[in-house]
Tab-separated table of C-alpha atoms in Angstrom:
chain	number	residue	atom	x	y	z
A	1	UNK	CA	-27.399	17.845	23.378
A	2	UNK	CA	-26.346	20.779	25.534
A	3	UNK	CA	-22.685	20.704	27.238
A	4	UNK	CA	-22.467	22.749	29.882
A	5	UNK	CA	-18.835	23.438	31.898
A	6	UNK	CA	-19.287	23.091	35.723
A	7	UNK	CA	-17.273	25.375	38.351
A	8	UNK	CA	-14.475	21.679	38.406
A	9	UNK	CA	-13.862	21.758	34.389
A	10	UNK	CA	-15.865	18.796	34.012
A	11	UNK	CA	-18.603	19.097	31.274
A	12	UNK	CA	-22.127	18.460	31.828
A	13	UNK	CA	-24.755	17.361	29.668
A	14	UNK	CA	-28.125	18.828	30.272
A	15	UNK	CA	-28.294	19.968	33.851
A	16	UNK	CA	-27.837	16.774	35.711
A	17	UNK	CA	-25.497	14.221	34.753
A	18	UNK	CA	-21.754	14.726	34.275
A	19	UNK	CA	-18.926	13.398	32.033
A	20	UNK	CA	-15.843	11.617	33.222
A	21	UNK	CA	-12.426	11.482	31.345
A	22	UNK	CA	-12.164	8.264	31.802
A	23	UNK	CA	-15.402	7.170	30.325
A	24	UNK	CA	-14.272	8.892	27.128
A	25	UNK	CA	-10.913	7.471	27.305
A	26	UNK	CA	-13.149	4.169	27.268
A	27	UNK	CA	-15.072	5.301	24.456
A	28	UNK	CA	-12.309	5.740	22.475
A	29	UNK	CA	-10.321	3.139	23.001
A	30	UNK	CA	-13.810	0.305	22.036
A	31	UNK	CA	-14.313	2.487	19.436
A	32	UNK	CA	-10.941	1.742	17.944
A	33	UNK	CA	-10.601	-1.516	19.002
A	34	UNK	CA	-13.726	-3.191	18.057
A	35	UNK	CA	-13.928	-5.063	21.165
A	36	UNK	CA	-14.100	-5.029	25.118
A	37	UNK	CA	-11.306	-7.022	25.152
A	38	UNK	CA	-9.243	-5.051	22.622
A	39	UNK	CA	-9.886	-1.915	24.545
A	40	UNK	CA	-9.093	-3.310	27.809
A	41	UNK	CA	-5.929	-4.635	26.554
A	42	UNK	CA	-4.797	-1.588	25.175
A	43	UNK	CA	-5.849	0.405	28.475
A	44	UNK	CA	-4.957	-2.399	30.916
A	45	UNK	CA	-8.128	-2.518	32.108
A	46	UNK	CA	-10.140	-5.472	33.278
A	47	UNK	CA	-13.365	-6.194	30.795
A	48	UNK	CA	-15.920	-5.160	33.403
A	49	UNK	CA	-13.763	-2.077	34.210
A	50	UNK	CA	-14.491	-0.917	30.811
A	51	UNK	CA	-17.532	-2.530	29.691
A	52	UNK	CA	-18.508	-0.106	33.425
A	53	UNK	CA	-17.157	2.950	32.104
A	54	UNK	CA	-18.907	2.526	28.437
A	55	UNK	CA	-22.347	2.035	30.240
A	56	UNK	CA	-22.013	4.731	32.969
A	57	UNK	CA	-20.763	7.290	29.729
A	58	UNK	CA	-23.881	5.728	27.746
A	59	UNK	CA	-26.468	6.936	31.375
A	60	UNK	CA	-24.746	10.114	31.293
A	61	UNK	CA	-25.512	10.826	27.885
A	62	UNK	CA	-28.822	9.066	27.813
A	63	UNK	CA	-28.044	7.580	24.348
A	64	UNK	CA	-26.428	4.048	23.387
A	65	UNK	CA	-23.373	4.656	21.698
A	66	UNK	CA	-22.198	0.967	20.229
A	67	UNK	CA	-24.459	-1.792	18.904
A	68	UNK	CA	-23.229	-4.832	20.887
A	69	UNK	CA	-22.737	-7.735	18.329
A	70	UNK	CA	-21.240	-11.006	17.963
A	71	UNK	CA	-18.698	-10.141	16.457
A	72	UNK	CA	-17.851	-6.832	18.533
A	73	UNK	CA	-18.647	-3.465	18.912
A	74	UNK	CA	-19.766	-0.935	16.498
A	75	UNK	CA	-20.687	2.717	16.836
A	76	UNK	CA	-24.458	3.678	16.765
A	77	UNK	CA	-24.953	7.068	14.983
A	78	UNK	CA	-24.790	8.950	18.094
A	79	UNK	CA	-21.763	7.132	19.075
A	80	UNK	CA	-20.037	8.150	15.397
A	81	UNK	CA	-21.011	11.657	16.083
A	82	UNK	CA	-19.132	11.723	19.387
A	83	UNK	CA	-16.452	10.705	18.043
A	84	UNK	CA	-14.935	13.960	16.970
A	85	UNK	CA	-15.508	15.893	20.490
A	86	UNK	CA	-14.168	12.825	21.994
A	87	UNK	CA	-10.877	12.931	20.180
A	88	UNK	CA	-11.171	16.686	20.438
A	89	UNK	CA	-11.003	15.806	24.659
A	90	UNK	CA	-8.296	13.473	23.847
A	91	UNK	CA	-5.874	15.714	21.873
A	92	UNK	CA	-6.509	18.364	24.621
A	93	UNK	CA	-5.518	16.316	27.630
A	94	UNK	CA	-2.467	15.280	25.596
A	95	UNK	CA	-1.740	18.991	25.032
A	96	UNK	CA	-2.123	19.440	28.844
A	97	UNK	CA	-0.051	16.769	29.879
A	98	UNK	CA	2.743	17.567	27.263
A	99	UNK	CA	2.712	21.100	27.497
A	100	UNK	CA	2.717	22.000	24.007
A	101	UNK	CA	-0.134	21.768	21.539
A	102	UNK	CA	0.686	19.220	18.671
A	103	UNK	CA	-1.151	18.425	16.024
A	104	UNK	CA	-4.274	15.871	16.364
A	105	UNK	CA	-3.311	12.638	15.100
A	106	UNK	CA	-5.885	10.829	13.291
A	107	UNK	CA	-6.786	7.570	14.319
A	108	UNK	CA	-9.587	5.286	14.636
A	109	UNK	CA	-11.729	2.834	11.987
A	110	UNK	CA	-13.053	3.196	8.857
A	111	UNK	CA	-15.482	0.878	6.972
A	112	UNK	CA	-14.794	1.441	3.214
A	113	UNK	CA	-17.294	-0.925	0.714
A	114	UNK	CA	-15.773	-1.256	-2.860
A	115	UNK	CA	-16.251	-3.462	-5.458
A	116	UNK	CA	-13.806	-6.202	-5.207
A	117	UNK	CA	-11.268	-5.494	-8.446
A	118	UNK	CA	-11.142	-1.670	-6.926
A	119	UNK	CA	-9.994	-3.171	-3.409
A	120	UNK	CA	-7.401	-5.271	-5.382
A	121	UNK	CA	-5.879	-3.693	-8.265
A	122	UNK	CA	-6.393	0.132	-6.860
A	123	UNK	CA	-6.709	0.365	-3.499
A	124	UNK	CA	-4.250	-2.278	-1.646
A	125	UNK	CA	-1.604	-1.314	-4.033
A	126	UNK	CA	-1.608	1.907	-2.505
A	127	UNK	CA	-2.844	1.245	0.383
A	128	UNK	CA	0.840	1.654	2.220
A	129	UNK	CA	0.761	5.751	1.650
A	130	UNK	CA	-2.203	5.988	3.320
A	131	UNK	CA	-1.035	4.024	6.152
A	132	UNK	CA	2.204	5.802	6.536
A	133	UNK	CA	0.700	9.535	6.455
A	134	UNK	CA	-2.109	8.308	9.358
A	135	UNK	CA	-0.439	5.068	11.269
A	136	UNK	CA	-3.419	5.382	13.911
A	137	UNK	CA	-6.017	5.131	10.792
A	138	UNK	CA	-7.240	1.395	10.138
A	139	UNK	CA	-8.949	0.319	7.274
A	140	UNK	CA	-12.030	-1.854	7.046
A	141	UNK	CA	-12.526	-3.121	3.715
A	142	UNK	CA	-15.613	-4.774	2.762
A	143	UNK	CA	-15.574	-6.144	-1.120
A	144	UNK	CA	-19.568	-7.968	-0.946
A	145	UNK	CA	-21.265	-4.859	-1.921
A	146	UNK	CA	-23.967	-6.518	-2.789
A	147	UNK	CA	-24.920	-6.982	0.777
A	148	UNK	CA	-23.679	-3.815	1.913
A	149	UNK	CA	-26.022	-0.736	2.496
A	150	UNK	CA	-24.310	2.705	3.280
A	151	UNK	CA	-27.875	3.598	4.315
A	152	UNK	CA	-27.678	1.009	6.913
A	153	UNK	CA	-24.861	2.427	7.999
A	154	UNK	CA	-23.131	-1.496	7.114
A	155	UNK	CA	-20.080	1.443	5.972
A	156	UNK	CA	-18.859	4.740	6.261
A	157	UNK	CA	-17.802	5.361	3.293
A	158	UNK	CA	-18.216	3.359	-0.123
A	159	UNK	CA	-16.428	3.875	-3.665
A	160	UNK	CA	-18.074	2.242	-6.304
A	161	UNK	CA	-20.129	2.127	-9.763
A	162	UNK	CA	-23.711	2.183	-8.555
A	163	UNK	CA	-25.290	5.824	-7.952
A	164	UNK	CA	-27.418	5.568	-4.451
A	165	UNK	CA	-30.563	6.383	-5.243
A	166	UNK	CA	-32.116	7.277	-1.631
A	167	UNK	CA	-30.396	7.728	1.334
A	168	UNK	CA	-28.931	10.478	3.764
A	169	UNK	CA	-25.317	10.664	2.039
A	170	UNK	CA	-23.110	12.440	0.073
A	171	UNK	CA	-21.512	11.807	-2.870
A	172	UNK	CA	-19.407	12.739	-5.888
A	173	UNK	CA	-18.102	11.674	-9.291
A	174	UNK	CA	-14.511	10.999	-9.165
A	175	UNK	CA	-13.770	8.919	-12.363
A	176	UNK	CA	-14.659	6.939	-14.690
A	177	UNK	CA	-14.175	2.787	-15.233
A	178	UNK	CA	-13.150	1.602	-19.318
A	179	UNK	CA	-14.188	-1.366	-20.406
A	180	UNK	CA	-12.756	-3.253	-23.744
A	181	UNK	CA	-13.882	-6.528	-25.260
A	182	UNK	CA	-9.642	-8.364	-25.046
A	183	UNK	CA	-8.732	-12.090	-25.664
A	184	UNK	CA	-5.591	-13.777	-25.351
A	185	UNK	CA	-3.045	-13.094	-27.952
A	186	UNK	CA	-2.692	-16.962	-29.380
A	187	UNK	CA	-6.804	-16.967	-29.381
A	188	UNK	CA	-6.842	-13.596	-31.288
A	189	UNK	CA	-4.015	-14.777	-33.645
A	190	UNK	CA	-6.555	-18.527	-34.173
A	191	UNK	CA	-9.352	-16.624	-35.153
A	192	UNK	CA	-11.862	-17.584	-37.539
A	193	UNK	CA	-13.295	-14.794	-40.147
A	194	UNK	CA	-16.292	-13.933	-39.139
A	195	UNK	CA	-19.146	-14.113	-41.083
A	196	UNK	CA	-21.112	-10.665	-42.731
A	197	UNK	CA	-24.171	-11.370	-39.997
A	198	UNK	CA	-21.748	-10.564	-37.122
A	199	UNK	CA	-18.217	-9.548	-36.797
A	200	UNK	CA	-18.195	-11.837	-33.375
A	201	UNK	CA	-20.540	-14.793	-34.902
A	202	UNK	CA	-17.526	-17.071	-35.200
A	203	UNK	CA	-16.229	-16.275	-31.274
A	204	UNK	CA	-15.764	-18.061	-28.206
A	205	UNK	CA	-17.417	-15.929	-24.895
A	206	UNK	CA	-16.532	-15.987	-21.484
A	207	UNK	CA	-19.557	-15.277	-20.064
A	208	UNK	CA	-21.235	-14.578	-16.773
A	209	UNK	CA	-23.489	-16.852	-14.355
A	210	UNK	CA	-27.382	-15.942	-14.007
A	211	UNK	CA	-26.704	-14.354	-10.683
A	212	UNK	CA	-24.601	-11.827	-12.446
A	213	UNK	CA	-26.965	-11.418	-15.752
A	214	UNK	CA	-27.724	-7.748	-14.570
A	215	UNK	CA	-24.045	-6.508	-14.730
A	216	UNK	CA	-23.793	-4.328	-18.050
A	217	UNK	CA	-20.669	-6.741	-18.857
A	218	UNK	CA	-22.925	-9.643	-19.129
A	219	UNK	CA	-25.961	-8.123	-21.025
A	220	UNK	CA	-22.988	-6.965	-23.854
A	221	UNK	CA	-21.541	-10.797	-24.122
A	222	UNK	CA	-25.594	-12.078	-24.125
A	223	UNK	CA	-26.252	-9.456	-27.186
A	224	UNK	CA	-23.305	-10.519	-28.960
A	225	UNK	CA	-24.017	-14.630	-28.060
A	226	UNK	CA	-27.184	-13.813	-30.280
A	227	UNK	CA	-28.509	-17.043	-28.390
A	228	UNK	CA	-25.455	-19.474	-28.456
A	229	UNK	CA	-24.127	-20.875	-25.516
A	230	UNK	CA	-20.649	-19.295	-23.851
A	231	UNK	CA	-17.718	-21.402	-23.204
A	232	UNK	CA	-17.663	-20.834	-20.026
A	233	UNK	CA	-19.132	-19.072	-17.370
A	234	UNK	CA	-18.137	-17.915	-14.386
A	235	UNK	CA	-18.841	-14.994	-11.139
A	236	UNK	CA	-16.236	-12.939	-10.633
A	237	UNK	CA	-13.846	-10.623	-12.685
A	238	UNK	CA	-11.117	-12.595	-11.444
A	239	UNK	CA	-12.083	-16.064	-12.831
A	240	UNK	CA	-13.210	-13.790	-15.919
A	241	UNK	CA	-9.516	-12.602	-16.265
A	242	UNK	CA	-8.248	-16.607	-15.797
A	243	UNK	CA	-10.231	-17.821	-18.654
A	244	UNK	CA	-9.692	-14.992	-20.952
A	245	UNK	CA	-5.972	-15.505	-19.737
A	246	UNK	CA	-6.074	-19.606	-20.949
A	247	UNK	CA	-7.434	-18.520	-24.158
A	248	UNK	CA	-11.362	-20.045	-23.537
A	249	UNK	CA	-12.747	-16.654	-25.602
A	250	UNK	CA	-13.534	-13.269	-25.199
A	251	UNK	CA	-14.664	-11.085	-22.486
A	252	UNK	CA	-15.699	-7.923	-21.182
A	253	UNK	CA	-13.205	-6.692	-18.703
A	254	UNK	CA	-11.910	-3.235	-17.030
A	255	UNK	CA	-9.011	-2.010	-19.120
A	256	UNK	CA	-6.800	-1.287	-16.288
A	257	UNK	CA	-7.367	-5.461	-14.825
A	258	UNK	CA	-6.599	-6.579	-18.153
A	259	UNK	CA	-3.542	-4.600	-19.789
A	260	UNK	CA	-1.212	-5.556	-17.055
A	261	UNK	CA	-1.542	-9.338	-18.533
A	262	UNK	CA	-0.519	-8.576	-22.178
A	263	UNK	CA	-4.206	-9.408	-23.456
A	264	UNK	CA	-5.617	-7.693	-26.660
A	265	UNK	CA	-8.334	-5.689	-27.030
A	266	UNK	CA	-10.021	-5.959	-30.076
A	267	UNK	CA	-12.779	-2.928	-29.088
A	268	UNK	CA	-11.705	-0.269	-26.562
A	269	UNK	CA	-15.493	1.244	-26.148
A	270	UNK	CA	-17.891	-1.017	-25.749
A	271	UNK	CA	-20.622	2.110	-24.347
A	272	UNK	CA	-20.672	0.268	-21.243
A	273	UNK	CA	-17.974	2.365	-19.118
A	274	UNK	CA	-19.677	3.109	-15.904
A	275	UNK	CA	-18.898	5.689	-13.521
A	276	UNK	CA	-17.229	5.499	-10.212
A	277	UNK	CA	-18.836	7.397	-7.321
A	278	UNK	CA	-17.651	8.411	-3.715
A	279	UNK	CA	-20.205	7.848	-0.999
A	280	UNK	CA	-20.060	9.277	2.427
A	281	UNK	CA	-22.515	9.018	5.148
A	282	UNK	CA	-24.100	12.652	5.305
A	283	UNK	CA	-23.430	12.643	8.991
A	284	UNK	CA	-20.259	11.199	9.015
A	285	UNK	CA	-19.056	14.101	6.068
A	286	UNK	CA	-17.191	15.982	8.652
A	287	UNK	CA	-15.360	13.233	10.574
A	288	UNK	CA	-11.613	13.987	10.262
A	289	UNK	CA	-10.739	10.286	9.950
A	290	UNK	CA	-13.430	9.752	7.302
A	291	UNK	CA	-12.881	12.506	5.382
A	292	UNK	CA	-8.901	11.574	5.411
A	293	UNK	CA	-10.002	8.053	3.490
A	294	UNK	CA	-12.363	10.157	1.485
A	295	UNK	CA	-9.497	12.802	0.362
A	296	UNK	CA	-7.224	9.297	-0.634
A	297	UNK	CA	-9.691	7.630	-2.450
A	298	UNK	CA	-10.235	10.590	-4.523
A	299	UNK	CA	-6.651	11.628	-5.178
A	300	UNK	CA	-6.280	8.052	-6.136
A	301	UNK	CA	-9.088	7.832	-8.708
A	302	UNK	CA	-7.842	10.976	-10.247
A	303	UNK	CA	-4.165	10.157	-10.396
A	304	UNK	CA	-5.221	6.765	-12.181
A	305	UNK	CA	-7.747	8.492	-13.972
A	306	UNK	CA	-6.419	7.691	-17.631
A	307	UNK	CA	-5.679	3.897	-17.167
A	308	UNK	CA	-9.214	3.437	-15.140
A	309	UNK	CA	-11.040	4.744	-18.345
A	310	UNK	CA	-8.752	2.910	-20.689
A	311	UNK	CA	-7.523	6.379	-22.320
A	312	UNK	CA	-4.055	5.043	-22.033
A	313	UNK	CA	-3.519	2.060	-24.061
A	314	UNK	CA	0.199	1.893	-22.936
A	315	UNK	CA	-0.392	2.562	-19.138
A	316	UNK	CA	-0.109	-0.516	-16.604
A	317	UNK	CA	1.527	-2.935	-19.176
A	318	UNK	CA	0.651	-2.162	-22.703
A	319	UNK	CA	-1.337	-4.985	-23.984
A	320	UNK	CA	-2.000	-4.604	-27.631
A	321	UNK	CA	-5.019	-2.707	-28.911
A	322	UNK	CA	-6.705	-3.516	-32.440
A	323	UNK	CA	-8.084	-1.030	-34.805
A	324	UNK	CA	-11.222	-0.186	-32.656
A	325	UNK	CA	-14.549	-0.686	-34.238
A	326	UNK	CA	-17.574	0.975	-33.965
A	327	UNK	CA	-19.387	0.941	-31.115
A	328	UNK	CA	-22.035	-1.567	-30.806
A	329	UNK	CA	-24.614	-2.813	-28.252
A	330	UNK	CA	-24.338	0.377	-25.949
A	331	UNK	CA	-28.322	0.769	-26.056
């Protein structure tokens, strides 16, 4: 696309059709919004005023720029990749209008996927600095990563313990998520000796449902159930961390979900510690607001870096660790 500046200041794309401020006012203000109606609130606009604007900026640039959905408006990957010109026009006109030249706010939506104890015990915590260093920024955050494909585009940005293995993005390493076998204290202090076939023969597991059987967690309590049945299963980390909580039996959890409720680990390195990557949508790599969340996710993952791995036993709550034993059932 080739933007050409006619003899009035107005840019042109290709040789025929011209842009209009407004249009890209409209643009914006959908894009950040969501919705017609959220945009022409904001703008106090009528909803055919801008829905109007948004197609005659769409025939201009011969491209559809939002996918129109039930549930609102979302940028097409042209539309993401006007974004940054678009606030570029934006922060100029302000500039104009002002005078002076301030410094581009960031603003506008970001769809972040992440698995759902990240979201909870990381992210939200934390969630506030973010917030107050970029008030404009908003935060989508999707926890059913199973459904979600970054390919897709179904999010911008992703943080999580699968490695994409196709797909135009980019991604890095940033840390790495501990795992420890922990049981409540009064169900560690009831235990029976175990016998010489099995150091965990004589235990109780917490283990996971059939949908989850795939989850490294579940494929360490199924080696170590040698068969049996669990006490109970269940399919999420949370309802893991309940039962292990009531004393029901053991389980596999994160270090840093279960030290902050005075559990006890009886094995700190199970050889199932995964690692947690940051995805980014190749072509969204450069977006200012994307690469904002991007630069927060990964200061946040480093800065927690020693209770994620469970390399601090006394970080987050200081549950009490046993001897550790050796490692077993990491092939």
């Amino acid at each position: 696309m080739n933007t050409v500046w006619n003899g009035n200041g107005v840019s042109e794309i290709g040789k025929t059709d011209t842009l209009v401020w407004d249009d890209i006012r409209a643009f914006l203000a959908v894009s950040r919004a969501g919705t017609l109606s959220g945009a022409a609130e904001r703008m106090g606009l009528g909803l055919a005023t801008v829905s109007r604007r948004i197609e005659r900026l769409e025939a201009a640039l011969g491209q559809p720029l939002f996918l129109r959905q039930q549930s609102g408006y979302r940028l097409t990957e042209d539309g993401s990749g006007l974004m940054e010109r678009a606030e570029a026009m934006e922060a100029a006109a302000i500039a104009l209008a002002s005078g002076v030249r301030p410094e581009v706010a960031i603003s506008g939506t970001v769809r972040l996927a992440t698995a759902e104890n990240l979201a909870t015990g990381l992210i939200l915590p934390e969630l506030c600095r973010l917030r107050a260093e970029h008030p404009g920024l908003v935060l989508e955050i999707v926890t059913d990563i199973a459904t979600v494909n970054i390919h897709r585009r179904d999010a911008d940005i992703a943080l999580r313990m699968v490695k994409p293995e196709r797909g135009n993005v980019s991604l890095r390493r940033v840390g790495t998520l501990g795992y420890g076998l922990y049981g409540a204290p009064g169900y560690v202090a009831a235990r029976r000796p175990a016998g010489d076939a099995g150091a965990f023969d004589a235990d109780d597991f917490i283990g996971w449902s059939e949908a989850q059987a795939a989850l490294p967690a579940a494929q360490w309590v199924e080696r170590m159930l040698r068969g049996r049945a669990p006490a109970i299963t269940t399919t999420s980390l949370a309802t893991q961390l309940a039962a292990c909580r009531g004393g029901l039996g053991l389980a596999v959890l994160p270090h840093f979900l279960a030290r902050p409720h005075e559990l006890t680990c009886l094995d700190s390195d199970l050889g199932i510690d995964q690692p947690i990557w940051l995805v980014i949508q190749s072509d969204l790599a450069q977006s200012r607001r994307v690469r904002a969340v991007a630069e927060f996710l990964g200061a946040l993952v480093r800065r927690n870096g020693a209770v994620l791995s469970g390399a601090d036993p006394h970080a987050g709550g200081a549950a009490g660790v046993l001897s550790p034993r050796p490692r077993r059932g990491a092939g």
